[in-house]
Structure formats: C-alpha cells, structure tokens
Coordinates of C-alpha atoms in Angstrom, one line a residue:
Chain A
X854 CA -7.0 30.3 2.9
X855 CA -8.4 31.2 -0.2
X856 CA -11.1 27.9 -1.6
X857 CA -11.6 27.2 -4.9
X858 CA -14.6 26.0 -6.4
X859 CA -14.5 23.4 -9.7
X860 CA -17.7 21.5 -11.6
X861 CA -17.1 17.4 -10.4
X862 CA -16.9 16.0 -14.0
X863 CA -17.2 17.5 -17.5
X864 CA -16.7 15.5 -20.6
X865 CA -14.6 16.7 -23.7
X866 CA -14.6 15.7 -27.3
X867 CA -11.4 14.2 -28.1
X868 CA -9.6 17.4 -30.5
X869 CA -11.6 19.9 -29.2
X870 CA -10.3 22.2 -26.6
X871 CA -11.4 21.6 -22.9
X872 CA -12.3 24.6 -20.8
X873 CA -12.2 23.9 -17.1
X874 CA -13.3 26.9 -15.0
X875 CA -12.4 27.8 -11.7
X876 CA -14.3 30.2 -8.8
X877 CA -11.7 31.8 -6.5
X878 CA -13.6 34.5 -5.1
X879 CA -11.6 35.0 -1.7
X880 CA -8.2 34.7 -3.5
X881 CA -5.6 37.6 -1.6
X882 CA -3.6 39.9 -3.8
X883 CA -0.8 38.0 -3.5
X884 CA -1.8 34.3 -3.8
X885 CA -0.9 32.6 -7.1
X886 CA -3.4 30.4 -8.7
X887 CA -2.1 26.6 -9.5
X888 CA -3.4 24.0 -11.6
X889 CA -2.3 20.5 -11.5
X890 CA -3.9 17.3 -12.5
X891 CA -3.8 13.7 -11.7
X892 CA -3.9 10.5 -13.5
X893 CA -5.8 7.4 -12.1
X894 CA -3.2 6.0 -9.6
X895 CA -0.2 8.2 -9.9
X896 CA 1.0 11.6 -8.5
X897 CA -0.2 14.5 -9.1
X898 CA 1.1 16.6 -11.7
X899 CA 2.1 20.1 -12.2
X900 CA 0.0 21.9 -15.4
X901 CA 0.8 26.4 -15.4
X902 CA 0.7 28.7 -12.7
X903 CA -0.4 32.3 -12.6
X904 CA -0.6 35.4 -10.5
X905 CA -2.3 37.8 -12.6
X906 CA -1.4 38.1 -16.6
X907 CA -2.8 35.0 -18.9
X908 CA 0.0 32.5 -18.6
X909 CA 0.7 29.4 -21.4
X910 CA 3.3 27.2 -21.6
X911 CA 3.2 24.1 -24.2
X912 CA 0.7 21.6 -21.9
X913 CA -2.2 24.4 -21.3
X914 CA -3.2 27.7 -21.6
X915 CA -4.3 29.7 -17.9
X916 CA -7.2 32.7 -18.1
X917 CA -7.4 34.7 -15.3
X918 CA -10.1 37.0 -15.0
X919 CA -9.2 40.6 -14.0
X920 CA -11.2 41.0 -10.5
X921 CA -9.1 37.5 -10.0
X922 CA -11.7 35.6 -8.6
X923 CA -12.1 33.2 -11.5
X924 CA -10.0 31.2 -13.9
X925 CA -10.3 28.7 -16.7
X926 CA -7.6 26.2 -17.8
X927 CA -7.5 25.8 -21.5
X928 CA -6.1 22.0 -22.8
X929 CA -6.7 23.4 -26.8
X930 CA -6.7 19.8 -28.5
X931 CA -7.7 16.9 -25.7
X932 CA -6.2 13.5 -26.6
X933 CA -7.5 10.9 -24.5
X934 CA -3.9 11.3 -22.4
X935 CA -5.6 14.2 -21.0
X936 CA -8.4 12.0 -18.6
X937 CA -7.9 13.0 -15.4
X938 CA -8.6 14.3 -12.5
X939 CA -8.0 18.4 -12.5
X940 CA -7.3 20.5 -9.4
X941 CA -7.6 24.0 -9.3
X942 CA -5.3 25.3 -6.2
X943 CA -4.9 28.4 -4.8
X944 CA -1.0 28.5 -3.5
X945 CA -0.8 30.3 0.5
X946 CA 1.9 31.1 2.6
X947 CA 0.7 30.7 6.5
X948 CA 2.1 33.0 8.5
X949 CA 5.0 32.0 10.2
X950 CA 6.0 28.8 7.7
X951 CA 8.8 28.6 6.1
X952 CA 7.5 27.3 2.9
X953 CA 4.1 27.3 0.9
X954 CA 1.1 25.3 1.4
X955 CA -1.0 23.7 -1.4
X956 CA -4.1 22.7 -0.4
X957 CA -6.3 20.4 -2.6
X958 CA -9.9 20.7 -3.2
X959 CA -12.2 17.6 -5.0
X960 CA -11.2 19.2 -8.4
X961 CA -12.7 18.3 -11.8
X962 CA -13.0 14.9 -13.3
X963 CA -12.1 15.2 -16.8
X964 CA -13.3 12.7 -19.3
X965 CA -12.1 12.8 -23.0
X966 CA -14.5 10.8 -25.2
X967 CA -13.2 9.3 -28.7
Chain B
X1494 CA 16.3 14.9 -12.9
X1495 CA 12.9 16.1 -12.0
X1496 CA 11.5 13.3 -10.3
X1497 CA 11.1 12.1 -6.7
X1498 CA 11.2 8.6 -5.9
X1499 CA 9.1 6.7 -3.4
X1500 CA 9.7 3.7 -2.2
X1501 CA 8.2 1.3 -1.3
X1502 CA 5.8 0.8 -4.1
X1503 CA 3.3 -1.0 -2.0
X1504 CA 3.3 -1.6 2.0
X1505 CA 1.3 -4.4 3.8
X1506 CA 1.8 -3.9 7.5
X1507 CA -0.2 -5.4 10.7
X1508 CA -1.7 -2.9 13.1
X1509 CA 1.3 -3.8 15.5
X1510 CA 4.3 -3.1 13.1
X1511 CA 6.6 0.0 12.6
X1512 CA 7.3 0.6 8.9
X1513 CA 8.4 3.4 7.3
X1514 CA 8.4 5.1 3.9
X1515 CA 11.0 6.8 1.8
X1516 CA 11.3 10.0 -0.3
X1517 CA 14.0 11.0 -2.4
X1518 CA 14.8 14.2 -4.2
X1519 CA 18.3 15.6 -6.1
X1520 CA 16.8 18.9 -7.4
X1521 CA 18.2 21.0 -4.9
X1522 CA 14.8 21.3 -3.6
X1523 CA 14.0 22.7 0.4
X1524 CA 10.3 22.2 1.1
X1525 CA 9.2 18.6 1.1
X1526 CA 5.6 17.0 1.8
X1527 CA 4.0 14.1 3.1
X1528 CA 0.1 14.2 1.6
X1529 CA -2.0 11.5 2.4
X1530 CA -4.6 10.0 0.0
X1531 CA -7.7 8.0 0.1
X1532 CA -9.9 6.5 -2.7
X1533 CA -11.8 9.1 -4.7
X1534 CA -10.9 11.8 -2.5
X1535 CA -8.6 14.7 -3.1
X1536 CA -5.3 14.7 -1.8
X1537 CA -4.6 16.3 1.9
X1538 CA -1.8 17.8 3.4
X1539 CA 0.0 15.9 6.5
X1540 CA 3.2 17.7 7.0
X1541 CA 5.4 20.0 5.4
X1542 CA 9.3 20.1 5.5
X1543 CA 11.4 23.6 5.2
X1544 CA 15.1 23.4 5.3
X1545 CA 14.7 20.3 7.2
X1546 CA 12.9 21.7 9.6
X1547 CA 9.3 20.8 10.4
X1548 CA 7.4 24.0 8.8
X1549 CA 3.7 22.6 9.1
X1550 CA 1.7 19.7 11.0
X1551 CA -1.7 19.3 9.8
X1552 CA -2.6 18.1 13.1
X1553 CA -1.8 14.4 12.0
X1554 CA -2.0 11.7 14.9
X1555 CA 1.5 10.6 16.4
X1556 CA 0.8 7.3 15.1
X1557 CA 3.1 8.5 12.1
X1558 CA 6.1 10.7 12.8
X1559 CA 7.9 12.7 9.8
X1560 CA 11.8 12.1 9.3
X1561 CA 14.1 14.9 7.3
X1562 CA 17.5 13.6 7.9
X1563 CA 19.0 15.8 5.2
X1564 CA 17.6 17.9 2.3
X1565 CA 17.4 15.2 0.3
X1566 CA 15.4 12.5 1.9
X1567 CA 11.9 12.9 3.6
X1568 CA 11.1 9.6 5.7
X1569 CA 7.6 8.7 7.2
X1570 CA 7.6 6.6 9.7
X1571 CA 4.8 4.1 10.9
X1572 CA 3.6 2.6 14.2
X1573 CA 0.2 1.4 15.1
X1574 CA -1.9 2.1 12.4
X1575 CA -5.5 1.5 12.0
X1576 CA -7.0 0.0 9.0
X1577 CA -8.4 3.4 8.0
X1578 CA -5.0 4.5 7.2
X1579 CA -4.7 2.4 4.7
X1580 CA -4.3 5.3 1.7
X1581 CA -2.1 6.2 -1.2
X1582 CA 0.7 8.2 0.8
X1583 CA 2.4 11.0 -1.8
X1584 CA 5.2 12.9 -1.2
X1585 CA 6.2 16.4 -2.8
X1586 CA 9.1 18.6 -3.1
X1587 CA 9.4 22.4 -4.5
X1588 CA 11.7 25.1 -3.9
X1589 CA 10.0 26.5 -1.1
X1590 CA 10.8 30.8 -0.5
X1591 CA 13.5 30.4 -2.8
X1592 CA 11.4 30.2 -5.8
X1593 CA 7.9 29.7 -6.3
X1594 CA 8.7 26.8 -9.1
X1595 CA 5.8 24.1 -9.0
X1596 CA 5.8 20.9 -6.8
X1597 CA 7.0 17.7 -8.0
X1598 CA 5.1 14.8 -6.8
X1599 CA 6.4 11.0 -6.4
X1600 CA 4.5 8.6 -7.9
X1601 CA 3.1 7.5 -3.9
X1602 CA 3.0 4.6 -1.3
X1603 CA 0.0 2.5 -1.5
X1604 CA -0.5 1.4 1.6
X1605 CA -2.7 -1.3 3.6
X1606 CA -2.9 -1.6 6.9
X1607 CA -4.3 -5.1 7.9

C-alpha cells in the first residue's frame, strides 16, 4: 500500500488560503489520491479526489505534482468551519477484493485562527 | 439522500453482554465499512463489505462479528468486549468497482465498554 506522509498541525489565518501538503512517494500508477477531513466528534468527510490532472470542485482545490509523489490540498478562504482534522489517503485495491480500501494515516490538524 | 445512519448514538455495555450496532444506507451503494476509532488516533479499517459479501478482515478479533443481511444494512455485532474497545465505531459506504465515487461516512457509535 502506498503511505502518505502529512505535517501533525498547521495553523491558518482565518481568509487566507490553507495549503496542506502531502508526501506520496510510493503511490502506483494507478492509485488515486483522496483527501477527506474530520470534524471533532463526527465522521469523516469526503473533500476531492485525483488521479493525475489538478482537480477542484467548490470545497477545495487538489495539486498533484507531475512525478505524483506529492500533493497539496488548497481550502482558498479558511472560515473557522474549516478546523479539522485532514487526512491525506491514498485509495488501493488489494488483490483479490472486491472493493477498495482506504486506509487512514494520523493526517493533519488544521487550526483556523480568527 | 447521501447519508448513512448509525444507530445507536451511544452504547454502554458490560464486558459480558452481546450488543450490536446498525448501519443504514439507500444510495444504491455495494461496499460497506466498519472502521474503528480511538481518541486522537486516526481511523482504522476493521472490515469491509462487497456485494454482501465479506471482501476484507483486518484481522479483527471474533469478539465482534460483521452482519450484511442485504445491501442496505451493515450490522456489527458485539460479545465480550474488553474495556479497550471502548472507541468511536464508524461505518462507510461507496460504490465499490462500480464507481470510484467517494465514501460516505455515518456520523459513528460511541461506544464504552464497562
């Protein structure tokens, strides 16, 4: 399985955009890079996926890098909503399952500040 | 409807009970997840559900014994816990091979084993 390494905390003025990077040196060809994040106490949610192009939709903005073994999720005007924990996750299919795996690393705690 | 409903909410349950948790889904989804979640820590995969069919088993003790009576409803259930199980349990759903669409996650059983 491909890892993914993320900083443990960052802090972000609240309007300014929050870059949270991503290592994913190992990633295969054909493993898609997810980011989801979750607010104290409830489930996970999803953010934007990507395989290889830059992806946005209207939460965040997703910058892969070309060699794929990085990525940087873009939040471009933080409220203070947007505290949370971030998790960077590379999406695999084990042989033989019949479905896809997401596997969660310690992700990035993301503090907004007024 | 996007979501996927939990229930219970909270679960108090002696070391010698048998309980067991609920997930419910109506997006047509086929993969469904148990993930198991402890205080600070990221969440980790326990087992995952493919056309009701047991697709992955993160080598989770028998203690707790996954349920997918149709492919709608993803039951956990619960005999002879310890109090280190005591956790947020979260379950997921996503299209599985169909479609590489994002997990949804429930909002989670906390859990306290006593």
């Amino acid at each position: 399985d491909a890892k993914t390494t993320q900083p443990p905390s960052m802090d972000c003025a609240e309007g300014r955009a929050a870059n949270l990077p991503c290592n994913h040196s190992t990633i295969s060809g054909n493993e898609y890079v997810y980011w989801y994040r979750q607010i104290h106490s409830q489930g996970p949610q999803y953010i934007i996926h990507g395989l290889k192009n830059n992806e946005t939709n209207e939460m965040a903005s997703l910058i892969i890098t070309e060699d794929r073994k990085s990525s940087t999720l873009i939040l471009p005007h933080a409220t203070l909503r947007d505290t949370a924990v971030y998790y960077c996750i590379v999406r695999v299919l084990p042989p033989g399952a019949g479905s896809y795996q997401l596997t969660f690393g310690k992700g990035t705690k993301l503090s907004v500040i007024p | 409807d996007t979501e996927v409903t939990q229930t219970p909410k909270h679960l108090v349950m002696g070391m010698t009970n048998k309980k067991s948790l609920k997930c419910e889904q109506h997006m047509g989804h086929r993969a469904m997840y148990w993930y198991k979640q402890k205080a600070k820590k990221p969440p980790e995969l326990m087992f995952v559900y493919s056309y009701e069919k047991l697709s992955i088993n993160e080598s989770v003790p028998s203690r707790f014994s996954p349920e997918c009576p149709n492919s709608s409803l993803l039951n956990l259930h619960l005999h002879a816990l310890q109090p280190e199980d005591s956790a947020l349990y979260l379950c997921a759903s996503s299209q599985g091979l169909q479609g590489f669409g994002e997990a949804f996650f429930g909002q989670g059983t906390r859990l306290t084993v006593v």
